[in-house]
mmCIF file of C-alpha atoms in Angstrom:
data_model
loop_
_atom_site.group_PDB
_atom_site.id
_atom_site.type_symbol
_atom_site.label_atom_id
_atom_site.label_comp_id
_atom_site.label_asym_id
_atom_site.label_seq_id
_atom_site.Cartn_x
_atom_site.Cartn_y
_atom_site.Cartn_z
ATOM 1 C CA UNK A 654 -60.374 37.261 -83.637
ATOM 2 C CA UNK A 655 -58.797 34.186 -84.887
ATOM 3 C CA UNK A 656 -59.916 34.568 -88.481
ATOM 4 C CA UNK A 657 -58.456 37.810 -89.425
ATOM 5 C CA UNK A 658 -55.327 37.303 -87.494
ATOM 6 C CA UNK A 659 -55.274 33.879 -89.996
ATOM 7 C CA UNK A 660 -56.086 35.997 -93.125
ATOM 8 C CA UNK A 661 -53.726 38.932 -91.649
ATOM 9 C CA UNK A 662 -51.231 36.105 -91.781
ATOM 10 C CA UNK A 663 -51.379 34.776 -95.380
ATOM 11 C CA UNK A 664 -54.612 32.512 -94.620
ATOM 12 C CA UNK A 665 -56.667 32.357 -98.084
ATOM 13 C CA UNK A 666 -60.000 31.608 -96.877
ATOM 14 C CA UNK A 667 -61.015 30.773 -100.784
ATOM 15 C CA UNK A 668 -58.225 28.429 -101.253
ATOM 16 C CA UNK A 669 -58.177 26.896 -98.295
ATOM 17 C CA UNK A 670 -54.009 27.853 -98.338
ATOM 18 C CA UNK A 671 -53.132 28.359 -94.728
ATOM 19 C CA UNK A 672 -49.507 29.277 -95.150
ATOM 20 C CA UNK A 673 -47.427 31.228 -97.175
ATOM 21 C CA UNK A 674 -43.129 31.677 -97.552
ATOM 22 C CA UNK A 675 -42.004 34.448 -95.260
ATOM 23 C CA UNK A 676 -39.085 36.609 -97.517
ATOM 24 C CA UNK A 677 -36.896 39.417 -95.848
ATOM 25 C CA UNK A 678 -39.337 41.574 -97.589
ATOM 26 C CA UNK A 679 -41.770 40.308 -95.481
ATOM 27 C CA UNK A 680 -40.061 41.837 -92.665
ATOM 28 C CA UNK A 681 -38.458 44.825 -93.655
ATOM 29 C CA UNK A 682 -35.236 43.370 -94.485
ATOM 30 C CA UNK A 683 -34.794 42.187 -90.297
ATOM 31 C CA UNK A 684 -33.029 39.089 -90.126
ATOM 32 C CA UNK A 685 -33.882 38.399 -86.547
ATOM 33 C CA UNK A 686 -36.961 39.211 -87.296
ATOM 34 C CA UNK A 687 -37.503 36.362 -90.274
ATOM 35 C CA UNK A 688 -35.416 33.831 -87.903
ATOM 36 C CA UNK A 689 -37.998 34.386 -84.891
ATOM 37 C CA UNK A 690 -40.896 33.430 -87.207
ATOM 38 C CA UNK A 691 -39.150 30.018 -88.106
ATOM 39 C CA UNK A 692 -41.711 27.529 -88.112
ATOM 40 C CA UNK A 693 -40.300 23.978 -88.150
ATOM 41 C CA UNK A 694 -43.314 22.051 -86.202
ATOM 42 C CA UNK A 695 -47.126 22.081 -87.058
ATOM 43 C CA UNK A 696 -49.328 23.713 -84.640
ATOM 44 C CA UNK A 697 -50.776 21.486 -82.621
ATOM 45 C CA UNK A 698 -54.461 20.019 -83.386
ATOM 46 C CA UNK A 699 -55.523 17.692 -81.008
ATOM 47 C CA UNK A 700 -58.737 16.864 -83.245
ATOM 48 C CA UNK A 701 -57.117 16.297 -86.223
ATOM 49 C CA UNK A 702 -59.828 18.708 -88.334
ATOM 50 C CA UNK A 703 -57.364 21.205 -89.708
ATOM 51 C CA UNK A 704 -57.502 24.153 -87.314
ATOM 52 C CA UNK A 705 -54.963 24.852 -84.682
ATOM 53 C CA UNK A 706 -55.643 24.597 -81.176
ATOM 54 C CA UNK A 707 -54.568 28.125 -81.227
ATOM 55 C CA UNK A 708 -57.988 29.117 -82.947
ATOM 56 C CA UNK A 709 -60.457 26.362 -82.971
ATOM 57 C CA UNK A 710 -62.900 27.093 -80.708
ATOM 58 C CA UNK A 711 -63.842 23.170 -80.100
ATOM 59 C CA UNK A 712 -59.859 22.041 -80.173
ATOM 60 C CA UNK A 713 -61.170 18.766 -78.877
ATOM 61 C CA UNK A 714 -63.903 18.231 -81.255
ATOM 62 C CA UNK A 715 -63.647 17.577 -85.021
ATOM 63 C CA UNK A 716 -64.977 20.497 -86.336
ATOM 64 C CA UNK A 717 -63.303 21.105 -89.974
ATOM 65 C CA UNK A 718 -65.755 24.636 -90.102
ATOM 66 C CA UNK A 719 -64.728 25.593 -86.731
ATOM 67 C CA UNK A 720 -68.721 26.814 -86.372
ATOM 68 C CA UNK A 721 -69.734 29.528 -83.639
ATOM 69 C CA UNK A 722 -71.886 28.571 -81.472
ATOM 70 C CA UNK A 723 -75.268 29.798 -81.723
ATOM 71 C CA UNK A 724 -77.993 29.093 -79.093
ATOM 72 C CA UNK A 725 -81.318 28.408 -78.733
ATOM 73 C CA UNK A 726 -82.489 32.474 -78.587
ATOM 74 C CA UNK A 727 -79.887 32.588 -81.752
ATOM 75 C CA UNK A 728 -77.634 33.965 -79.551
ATOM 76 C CA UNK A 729 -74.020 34.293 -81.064
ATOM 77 C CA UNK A 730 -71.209 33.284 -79.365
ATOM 78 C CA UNK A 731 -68.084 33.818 -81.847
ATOM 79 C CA UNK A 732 -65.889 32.232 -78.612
ATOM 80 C CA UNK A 733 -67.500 29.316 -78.492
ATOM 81 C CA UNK A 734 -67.666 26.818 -80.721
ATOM 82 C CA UNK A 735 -70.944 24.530 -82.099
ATOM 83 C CA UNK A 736 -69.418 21.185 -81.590
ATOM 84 C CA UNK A 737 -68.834 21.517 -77.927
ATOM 85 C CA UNK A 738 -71.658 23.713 -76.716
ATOM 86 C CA UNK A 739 -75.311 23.458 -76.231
ATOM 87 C CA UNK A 740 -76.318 19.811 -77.500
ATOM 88 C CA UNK A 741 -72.852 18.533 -77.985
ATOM 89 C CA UNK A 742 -71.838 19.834 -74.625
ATOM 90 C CA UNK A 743 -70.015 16.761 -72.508
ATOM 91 C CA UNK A 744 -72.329 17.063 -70.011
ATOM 92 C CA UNK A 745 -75.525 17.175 -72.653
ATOM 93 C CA UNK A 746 -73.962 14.172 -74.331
ATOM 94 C CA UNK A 747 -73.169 12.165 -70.975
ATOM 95 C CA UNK A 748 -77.038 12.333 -69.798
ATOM 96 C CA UNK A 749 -78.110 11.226 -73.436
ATOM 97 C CA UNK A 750 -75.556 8.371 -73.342
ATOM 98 C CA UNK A 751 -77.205 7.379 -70.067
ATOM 99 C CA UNK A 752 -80.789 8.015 -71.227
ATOM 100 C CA UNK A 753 -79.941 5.677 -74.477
ATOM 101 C CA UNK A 754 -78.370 2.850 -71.631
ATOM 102 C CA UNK A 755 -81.666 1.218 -70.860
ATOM 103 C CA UNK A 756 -82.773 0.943 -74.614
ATOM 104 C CA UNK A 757 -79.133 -0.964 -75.991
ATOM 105 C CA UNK A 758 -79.445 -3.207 -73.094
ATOM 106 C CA UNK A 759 -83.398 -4.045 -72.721
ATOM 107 C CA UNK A 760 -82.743 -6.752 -75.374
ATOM 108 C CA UNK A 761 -80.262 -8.571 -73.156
ATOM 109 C CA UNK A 762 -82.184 -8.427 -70.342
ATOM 110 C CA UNK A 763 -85.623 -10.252 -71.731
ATOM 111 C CA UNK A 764 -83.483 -12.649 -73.354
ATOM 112 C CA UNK A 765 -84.773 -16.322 -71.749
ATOM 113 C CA UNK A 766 -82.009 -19.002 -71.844
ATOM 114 C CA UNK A 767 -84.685 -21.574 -71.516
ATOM 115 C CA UNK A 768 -83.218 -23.702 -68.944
ATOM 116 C CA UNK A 769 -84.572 -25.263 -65.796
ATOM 117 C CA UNK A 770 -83.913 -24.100 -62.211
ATOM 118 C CA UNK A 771 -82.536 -27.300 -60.208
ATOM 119 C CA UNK A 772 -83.114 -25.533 -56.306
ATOM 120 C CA UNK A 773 -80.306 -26.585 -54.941
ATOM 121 C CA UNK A 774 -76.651 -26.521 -53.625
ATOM 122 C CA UNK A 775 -76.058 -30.035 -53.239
ATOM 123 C CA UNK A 776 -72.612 -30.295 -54.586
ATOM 124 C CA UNK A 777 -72.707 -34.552 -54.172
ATOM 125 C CA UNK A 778 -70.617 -35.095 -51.325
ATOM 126 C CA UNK A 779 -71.306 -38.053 -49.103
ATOM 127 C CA UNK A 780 -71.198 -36.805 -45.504
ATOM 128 C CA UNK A 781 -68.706 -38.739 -42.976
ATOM 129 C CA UNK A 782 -70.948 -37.589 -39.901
ATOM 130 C CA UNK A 783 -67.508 -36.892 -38.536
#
């Protein structure tokens, strides 16, 4: 997939060298050609870990490796990445955030403020008996 396309493209997985000068030699001497592979902008990486949204497979998670995801049969899913599958899947992570609610709050909750209950609404007023 994504990986040989990258190293088809220049990509030195060693090196970590992603890009490399495109010459008219490159292309067979086609102008057009070099002028349609004009690359002014970075690819876009909404996680900020190095790898295109193009061919990270978790383009929303930080995943510098850009791991496959591998279950728990060691199944191998070379789609899919690590960081947003299985245990880091949203939905994994949202019932773990609401499993870990009632322990960071118990401490606020048994907290005694030590004060006394006065029983009543009185605010003071004098009634007129109007």
């Amino acid at each position: 997939g994504c990986e040989q396309a990258l190293i088809d493209a220049g990509y030195d997985p060693a090196n970590k060298v992603y890009a490399k000068k495109l010459t008219l030699a490159d292309v067979g001497g086609d102008e057009l050609a070099l002028w349609s592979n004009m690359c002014f902008l970075p690819q876009f990486d909404q996680d900020f870990d190095g790898i295109g949204d193009v061919c990270d497979l978790c383009p929303f998670a930080f995943d510098p490796n850009n791991e496959p995801y591998i279950n728990e049969n060691q199944r191998l899913f070379p789609d899919a990445g690590k960081y947003c599958n299985g245990a880091y899947d949203v939905d994994q992570l949202q019932k773990a955030i609401e499993l870990a609610q009632p322990l960071c709050y118990e401490a606020e909750g048994d907290t005694d403020t030590g004060g006394t209950d006065t029983g009543g609404t009185d605010t003071g007023g004098t009634d007129t008996g109007g």
